[in-house]
Backbone as CSV, one residue per row, in Angstrom:
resi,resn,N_x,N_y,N_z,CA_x,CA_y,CA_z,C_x,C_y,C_z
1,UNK,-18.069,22.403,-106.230,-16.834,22.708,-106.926,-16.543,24.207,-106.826
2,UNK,-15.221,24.467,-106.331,-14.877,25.546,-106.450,-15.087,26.828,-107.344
3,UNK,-15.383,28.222,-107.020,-15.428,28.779,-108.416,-14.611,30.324,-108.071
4,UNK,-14.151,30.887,-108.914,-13.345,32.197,-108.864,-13.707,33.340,-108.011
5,UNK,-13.277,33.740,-107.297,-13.652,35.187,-106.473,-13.969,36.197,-107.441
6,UNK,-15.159,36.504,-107.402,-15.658,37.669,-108.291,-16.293,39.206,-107.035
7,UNK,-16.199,40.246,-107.604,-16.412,41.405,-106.682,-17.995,41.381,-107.003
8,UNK,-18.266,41.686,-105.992,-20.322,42.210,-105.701,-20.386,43.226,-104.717
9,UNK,-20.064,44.622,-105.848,-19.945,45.566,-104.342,-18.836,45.665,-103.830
10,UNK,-19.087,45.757,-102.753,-17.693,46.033,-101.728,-17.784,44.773,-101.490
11,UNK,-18.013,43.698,-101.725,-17.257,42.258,-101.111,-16.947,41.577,-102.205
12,UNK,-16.164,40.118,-101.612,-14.928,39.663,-102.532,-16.324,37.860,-102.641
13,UNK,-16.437,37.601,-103.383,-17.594,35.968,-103.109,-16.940,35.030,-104.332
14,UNK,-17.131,34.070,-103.865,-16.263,32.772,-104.030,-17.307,31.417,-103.600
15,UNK,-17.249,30.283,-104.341,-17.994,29.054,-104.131,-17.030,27.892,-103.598
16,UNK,-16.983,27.453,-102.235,-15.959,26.851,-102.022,-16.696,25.502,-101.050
17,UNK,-16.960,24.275,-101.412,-17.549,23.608,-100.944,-16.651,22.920,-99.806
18,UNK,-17.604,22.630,-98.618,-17.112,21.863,-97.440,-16.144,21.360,-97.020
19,UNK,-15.374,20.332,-98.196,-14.375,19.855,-98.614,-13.118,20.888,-98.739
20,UNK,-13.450,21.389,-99.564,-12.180,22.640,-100.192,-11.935,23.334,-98.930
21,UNK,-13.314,23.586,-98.356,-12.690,24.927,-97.482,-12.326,24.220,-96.143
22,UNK,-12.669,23.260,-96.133,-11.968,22.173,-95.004,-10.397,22.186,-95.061
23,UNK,-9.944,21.808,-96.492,-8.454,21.590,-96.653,-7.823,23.103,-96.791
24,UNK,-8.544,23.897,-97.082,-7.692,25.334,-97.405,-7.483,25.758,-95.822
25,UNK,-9.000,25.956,-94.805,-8.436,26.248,-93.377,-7.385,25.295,-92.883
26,UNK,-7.520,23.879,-93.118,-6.343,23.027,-92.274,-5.150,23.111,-92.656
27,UNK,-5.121,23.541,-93.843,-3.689,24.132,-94.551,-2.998,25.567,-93.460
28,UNK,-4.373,26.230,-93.450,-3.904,27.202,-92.626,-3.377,27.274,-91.501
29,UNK,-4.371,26.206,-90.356,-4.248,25.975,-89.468,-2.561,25.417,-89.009
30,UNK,-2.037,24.365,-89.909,-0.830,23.922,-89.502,0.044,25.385,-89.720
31,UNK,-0.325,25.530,-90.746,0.775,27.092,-91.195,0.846,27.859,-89.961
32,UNK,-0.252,28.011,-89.039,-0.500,28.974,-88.035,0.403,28.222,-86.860
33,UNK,0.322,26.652,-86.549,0.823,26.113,-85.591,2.427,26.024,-85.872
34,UNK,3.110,26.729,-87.151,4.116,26.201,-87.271,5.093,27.785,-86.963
35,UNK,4.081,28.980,-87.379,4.964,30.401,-86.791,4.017,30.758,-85.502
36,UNK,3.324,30.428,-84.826,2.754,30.879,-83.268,3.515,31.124,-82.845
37,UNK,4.363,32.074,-81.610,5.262,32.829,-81.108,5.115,31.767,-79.667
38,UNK,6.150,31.352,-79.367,6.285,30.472,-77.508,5.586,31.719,-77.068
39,UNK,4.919,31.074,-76.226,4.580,31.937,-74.756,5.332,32.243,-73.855
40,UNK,5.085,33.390,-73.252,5.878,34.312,-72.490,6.020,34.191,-71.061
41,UNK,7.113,33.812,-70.024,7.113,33.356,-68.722,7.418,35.213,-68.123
42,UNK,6.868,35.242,-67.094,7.021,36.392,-66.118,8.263,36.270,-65.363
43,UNK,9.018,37.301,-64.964,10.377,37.122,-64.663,10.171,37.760,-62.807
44,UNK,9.078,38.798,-63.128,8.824,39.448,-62.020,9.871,40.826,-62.057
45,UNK,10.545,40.874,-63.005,11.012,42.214,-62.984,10.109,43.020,-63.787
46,UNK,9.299,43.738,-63.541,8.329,44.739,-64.596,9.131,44.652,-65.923
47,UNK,10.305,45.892,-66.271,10.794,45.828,-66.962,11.103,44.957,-68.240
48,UNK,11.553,44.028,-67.541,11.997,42.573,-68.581,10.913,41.824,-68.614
49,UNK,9.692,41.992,-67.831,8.052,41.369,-68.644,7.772,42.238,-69.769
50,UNK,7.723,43.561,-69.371,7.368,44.525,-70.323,8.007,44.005,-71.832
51,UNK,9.323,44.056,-71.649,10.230,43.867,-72.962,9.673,42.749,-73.690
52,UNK,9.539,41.721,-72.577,9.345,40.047,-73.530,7.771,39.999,-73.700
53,UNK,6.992,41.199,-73.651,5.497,41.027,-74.041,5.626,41.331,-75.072
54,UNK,6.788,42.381,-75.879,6.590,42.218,-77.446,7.473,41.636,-77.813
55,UNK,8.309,40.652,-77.402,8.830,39.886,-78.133,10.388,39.895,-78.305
56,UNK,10.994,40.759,-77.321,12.441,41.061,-77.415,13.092,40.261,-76.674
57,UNK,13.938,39.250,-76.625,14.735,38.365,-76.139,15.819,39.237,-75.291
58,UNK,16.192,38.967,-73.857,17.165,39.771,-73.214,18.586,39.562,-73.756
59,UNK,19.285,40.519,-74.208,20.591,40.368,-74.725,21.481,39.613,-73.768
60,UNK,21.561,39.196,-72.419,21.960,38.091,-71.745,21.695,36.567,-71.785
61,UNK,20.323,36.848,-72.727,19.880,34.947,-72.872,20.946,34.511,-74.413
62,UNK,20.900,32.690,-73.962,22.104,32.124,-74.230,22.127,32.626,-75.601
63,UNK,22.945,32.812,-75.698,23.868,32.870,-77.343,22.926,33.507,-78.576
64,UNK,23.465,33.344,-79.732,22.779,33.636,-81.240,21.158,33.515,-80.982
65,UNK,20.205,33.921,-81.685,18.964,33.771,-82.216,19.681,33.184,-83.664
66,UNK,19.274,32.227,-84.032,19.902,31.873,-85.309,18.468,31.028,-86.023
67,UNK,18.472,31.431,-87.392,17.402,31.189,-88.695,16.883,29.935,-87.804
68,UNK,15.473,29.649,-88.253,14.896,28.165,-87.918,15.539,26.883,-88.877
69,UNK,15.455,25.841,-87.896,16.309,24.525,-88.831,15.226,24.180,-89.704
70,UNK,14.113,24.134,-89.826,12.570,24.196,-90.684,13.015,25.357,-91.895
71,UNK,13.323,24.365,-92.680,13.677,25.235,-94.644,12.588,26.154,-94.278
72,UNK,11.047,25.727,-94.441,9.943,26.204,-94.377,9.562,27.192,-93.319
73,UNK,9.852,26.905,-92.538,9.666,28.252,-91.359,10.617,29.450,-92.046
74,UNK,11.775,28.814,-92.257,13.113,29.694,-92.438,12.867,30.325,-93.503
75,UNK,11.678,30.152,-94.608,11.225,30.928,-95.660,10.233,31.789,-95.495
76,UNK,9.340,31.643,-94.430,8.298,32.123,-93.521,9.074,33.426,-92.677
77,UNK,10.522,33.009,-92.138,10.711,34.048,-91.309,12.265,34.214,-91.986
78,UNK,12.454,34.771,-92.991,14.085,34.459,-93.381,14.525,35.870,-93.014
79,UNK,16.158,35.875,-93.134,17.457,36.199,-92.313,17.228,37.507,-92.948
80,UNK,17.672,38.581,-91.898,17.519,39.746,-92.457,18.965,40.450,-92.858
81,UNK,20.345,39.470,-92.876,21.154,40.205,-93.225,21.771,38.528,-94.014
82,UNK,22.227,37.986,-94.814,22.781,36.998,-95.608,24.532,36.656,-95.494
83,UNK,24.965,38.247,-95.414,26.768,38.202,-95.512,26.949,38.097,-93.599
84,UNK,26.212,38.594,-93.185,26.634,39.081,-91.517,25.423,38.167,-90.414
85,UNK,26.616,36.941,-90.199,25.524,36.778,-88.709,25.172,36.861,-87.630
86,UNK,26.211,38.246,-87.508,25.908,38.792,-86.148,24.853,39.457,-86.218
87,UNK,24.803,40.253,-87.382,23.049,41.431,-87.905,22.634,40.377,-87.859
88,UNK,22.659,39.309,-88.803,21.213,38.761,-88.898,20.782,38.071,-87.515
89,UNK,21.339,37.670,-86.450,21.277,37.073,-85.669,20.602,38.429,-84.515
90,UNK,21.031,39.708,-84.670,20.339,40.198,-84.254,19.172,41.250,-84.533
91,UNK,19.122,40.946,-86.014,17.889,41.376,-86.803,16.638,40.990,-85.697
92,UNK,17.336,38.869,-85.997,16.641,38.566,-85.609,15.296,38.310,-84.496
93,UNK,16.299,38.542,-83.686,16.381,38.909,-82.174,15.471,39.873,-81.843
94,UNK,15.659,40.729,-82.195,14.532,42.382,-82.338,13.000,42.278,-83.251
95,UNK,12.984,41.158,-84.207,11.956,41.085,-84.963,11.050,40.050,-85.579
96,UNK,11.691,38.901,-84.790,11.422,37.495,-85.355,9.748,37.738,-84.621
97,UNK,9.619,37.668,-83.021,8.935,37.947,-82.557,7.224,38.368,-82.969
98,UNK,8.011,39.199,-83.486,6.722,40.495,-84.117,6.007,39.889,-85.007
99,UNK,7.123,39.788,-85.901,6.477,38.973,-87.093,5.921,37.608,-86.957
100,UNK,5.898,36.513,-85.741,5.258,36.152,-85.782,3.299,36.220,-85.527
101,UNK,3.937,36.888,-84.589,2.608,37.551,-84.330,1.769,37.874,-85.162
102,UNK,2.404,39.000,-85.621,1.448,39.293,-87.542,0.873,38.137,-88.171
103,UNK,1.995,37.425,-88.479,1.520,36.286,-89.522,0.443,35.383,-88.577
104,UNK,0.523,35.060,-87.403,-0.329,34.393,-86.747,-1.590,34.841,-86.489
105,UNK,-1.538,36.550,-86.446,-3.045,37.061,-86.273,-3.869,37.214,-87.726
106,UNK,-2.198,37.146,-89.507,-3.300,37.281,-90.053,-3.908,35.675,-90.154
107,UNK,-2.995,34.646,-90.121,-3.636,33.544,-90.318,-5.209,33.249,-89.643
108,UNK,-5.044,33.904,-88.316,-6.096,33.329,-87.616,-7.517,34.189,-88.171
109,UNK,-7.175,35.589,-88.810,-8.129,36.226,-89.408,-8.680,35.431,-90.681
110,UNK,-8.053,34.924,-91.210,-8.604,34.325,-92.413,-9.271,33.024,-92.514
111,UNK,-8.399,32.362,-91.353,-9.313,30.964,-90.860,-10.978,31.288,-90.245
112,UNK,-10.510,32.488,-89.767,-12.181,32.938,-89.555,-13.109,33.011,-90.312
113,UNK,-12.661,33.885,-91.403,-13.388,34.143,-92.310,-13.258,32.855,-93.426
114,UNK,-12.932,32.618,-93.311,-13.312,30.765,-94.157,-14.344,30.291,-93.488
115,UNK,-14.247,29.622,-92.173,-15.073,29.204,-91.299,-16.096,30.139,-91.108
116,UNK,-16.145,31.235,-90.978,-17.533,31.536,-91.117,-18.592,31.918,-92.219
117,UNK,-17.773,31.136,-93.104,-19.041,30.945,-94.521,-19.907,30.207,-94.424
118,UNK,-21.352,30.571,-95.297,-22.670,29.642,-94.906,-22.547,28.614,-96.403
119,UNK,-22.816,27.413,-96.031,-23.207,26.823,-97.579,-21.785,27.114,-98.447
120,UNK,-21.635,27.119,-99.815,-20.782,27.245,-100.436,-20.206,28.329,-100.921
121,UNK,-20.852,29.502,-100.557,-20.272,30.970,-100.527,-19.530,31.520,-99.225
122,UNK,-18.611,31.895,-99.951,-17.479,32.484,-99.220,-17.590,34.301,-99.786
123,UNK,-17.875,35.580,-98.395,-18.311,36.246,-99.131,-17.348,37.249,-98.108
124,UNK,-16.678,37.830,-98.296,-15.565,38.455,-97.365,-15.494,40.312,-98.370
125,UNK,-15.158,40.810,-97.134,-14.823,41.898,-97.216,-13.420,42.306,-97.179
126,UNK,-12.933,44.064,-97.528,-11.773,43.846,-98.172,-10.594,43.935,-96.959
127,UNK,-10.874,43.802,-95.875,-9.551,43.504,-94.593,-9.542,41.781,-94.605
128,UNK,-10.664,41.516,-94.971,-10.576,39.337,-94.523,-10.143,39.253,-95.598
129,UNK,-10.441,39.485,-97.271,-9.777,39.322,-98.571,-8.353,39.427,-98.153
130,UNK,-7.756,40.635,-97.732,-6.178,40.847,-97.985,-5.774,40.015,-96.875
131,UNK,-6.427,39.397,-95.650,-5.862,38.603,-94.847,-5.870,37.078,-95.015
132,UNK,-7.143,36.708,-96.354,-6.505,35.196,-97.015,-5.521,35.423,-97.957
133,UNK,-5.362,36.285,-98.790,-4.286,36.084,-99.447,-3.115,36.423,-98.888
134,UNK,-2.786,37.319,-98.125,-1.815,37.319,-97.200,-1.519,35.368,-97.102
135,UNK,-2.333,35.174,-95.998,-2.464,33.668,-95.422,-1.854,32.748,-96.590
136,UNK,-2.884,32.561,-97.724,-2.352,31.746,-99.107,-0.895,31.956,-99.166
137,UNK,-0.311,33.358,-98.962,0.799,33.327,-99.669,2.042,32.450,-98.718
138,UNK,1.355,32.417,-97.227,2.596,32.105,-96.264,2.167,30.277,-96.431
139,UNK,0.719,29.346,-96.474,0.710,28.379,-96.983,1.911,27.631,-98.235
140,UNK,1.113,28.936,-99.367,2.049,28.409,-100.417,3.497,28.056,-100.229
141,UNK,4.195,29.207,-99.261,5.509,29.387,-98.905,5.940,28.176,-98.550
142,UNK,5.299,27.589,-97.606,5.604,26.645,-97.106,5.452,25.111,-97.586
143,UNK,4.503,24.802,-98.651,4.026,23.479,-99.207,5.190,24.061,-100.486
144,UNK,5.040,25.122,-100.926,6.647,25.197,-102.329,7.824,24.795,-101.711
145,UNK,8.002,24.796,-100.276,9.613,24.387,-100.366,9.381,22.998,-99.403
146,UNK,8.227,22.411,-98.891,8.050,21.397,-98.810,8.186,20.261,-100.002
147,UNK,7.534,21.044,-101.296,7.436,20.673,-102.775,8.939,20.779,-103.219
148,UNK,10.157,21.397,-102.631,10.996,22.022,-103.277,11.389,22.875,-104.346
149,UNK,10.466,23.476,-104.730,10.096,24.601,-105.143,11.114,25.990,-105.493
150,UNK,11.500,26.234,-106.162,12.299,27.127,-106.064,12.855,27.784,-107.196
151,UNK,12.476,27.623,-108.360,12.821,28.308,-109.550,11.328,28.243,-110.399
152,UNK,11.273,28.702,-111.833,10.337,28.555,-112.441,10.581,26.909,-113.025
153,UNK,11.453,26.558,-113.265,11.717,24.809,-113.958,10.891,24.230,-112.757
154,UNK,11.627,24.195,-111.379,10.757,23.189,-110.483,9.247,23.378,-110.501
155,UNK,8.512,24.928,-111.208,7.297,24.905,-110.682,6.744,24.703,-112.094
156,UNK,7.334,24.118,-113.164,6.810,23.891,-114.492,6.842,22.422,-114.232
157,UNK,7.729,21.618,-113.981,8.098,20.154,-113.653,6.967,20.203,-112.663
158,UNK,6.324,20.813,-111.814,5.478,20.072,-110.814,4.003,20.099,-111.651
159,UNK,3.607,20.989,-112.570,2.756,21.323,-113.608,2.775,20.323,-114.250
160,UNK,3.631,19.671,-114.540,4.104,18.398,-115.902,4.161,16.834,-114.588
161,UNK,3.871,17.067,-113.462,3.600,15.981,-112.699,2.485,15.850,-112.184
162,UNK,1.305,17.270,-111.805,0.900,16.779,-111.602,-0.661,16.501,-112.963
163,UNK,0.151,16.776,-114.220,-0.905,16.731,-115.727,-0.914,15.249,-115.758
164,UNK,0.513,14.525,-115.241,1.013,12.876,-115.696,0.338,11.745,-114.222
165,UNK,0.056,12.657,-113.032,-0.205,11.616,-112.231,-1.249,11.005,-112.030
166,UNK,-1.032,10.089,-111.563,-1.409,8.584,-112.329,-2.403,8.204,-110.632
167,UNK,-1.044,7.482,-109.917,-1.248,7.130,-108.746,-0.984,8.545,-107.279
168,UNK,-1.991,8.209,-106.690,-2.042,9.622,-105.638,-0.942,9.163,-104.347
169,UNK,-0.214,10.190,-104.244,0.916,9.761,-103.321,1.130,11.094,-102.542
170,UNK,1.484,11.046,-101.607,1.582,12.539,-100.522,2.239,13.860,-101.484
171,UNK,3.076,13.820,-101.988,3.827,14.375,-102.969,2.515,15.146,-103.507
172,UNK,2.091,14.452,-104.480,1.108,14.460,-105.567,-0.169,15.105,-104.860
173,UNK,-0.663,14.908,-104.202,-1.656,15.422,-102.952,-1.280,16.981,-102.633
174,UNK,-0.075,17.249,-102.324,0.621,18.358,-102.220,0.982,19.060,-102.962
175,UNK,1.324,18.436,-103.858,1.387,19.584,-105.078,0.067,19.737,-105.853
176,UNK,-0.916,19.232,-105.386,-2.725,19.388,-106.052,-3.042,20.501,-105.482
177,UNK,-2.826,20.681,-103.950,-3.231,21.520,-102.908,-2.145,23.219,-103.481
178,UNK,-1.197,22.737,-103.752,-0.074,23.745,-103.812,-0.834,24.663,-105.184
179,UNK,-1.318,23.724,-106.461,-1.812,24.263,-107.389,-3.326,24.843,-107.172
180,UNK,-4.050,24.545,-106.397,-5.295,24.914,-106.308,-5.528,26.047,-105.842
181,UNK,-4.733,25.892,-104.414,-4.034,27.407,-103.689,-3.708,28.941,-104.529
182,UNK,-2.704,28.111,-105.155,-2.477,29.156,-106.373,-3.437,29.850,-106.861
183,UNK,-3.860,29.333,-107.609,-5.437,29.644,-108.875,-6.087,30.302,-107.677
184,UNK,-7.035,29.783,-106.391,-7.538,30.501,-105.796,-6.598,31.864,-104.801
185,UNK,-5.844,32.015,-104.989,-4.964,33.450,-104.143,-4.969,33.988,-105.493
186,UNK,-4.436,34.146,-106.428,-4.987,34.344,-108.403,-5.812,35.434,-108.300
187,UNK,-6.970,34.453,-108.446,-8.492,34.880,-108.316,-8.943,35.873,-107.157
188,UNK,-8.706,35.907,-106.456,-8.924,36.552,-105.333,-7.690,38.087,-105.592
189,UNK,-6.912,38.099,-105.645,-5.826,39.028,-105.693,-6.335,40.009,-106.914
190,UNK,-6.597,38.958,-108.032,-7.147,39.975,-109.304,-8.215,40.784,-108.745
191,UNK,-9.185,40.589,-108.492,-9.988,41.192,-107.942,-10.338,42.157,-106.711
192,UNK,-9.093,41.957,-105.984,-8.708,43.296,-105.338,-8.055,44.108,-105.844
193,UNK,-7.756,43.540,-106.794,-6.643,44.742,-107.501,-7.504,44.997,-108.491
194,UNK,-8.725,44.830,-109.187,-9.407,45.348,-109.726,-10.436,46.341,-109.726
């Protein structure tokens, strides 16, 4: 059974059995498969490889960069201008890129450091700490508006569903995971900040 991230020293330790840390990396894992950046085709012009190795789309390719149709991605990577979609379209364009990257290298940092715990201690230092909760927070992002999620009522009503549930249903499963998440990014956060 799970238990709270407490500091020992310079590291962050946590009791997270087989199970838990099974579902917390596979949580991650989809999170990671869902902002991974497409891979990059060679054009053979130096130049325009150069450009599309970090991620800049040629202002000749077709049309808009426009928000992802994925609510959840689209909360993961949202619009950097709201009134204007020509900015945001070319916010986008210039930075969607990047940021996946980030979020994908921190995800993959933290899946590491999950996976490489022995037994039921989880014992991380403070770059793998700020890169699961980082991680937690882009999970959560995504199972809250999977959950629909979006004010404090919806996240009191999911509190008051899942105190009442009865029978286990994907929903209910998801919002267990959504709450557990929580408490453990919590726990962990206090304690860097402590």
């Amino acid at each position: 059974m799970a238990t709270a991230f407490k500091r020992k020293g310079e590291r962050f330790v946590a009791r997270l059995d087989d199970l838990e840390r099974e579902v917390v990396v596979g949580l991650m894992q989809q999170v990671l498969e869902l902002v991974e950046p497409e891979g990059v085709e060679a054009t053979g012009d130096a130049f325009e490889d150069l450009v599309a190795t970090i991620g800049v789309p040629r202002l000749d390719e077709a049309g808009p960069v426009e928000e992802p149709e994925d609510p959840a991605l689209a909360r993961l990577l949202p619009s950097g201008n709201r009134q204007d979609d020509a900015v945001a379209s070319e916010f986008r364009r210039l930075t969607e890129h990047g940021l996946r990257e980030r979020k994908a290298a921190n995800l993959e940092a933290a899946i590491d450091a999950l996976t490489g715990a022995t037994g039921d201690k989880v014992t991380l230092d403070r770059s793998q700490a700020q890169a699961v909760v980082v991680a937690l927070t882009d999970v959560r992002l995504v199972l809250g508006e999977r959950l629909g999620l979006r004010t404090d009522e919806d996240a009191d009503a999911l509190v008051e569903r899942l105190e009442q549930a009865g029978e286990q249903d994907i929903e209910t499963m998801l919002a267990a995971y959504y709450d557990f998440l929580t408490w453990l990014q919590e726990s962990l956060t206090l304690v860097l900040m402590g």
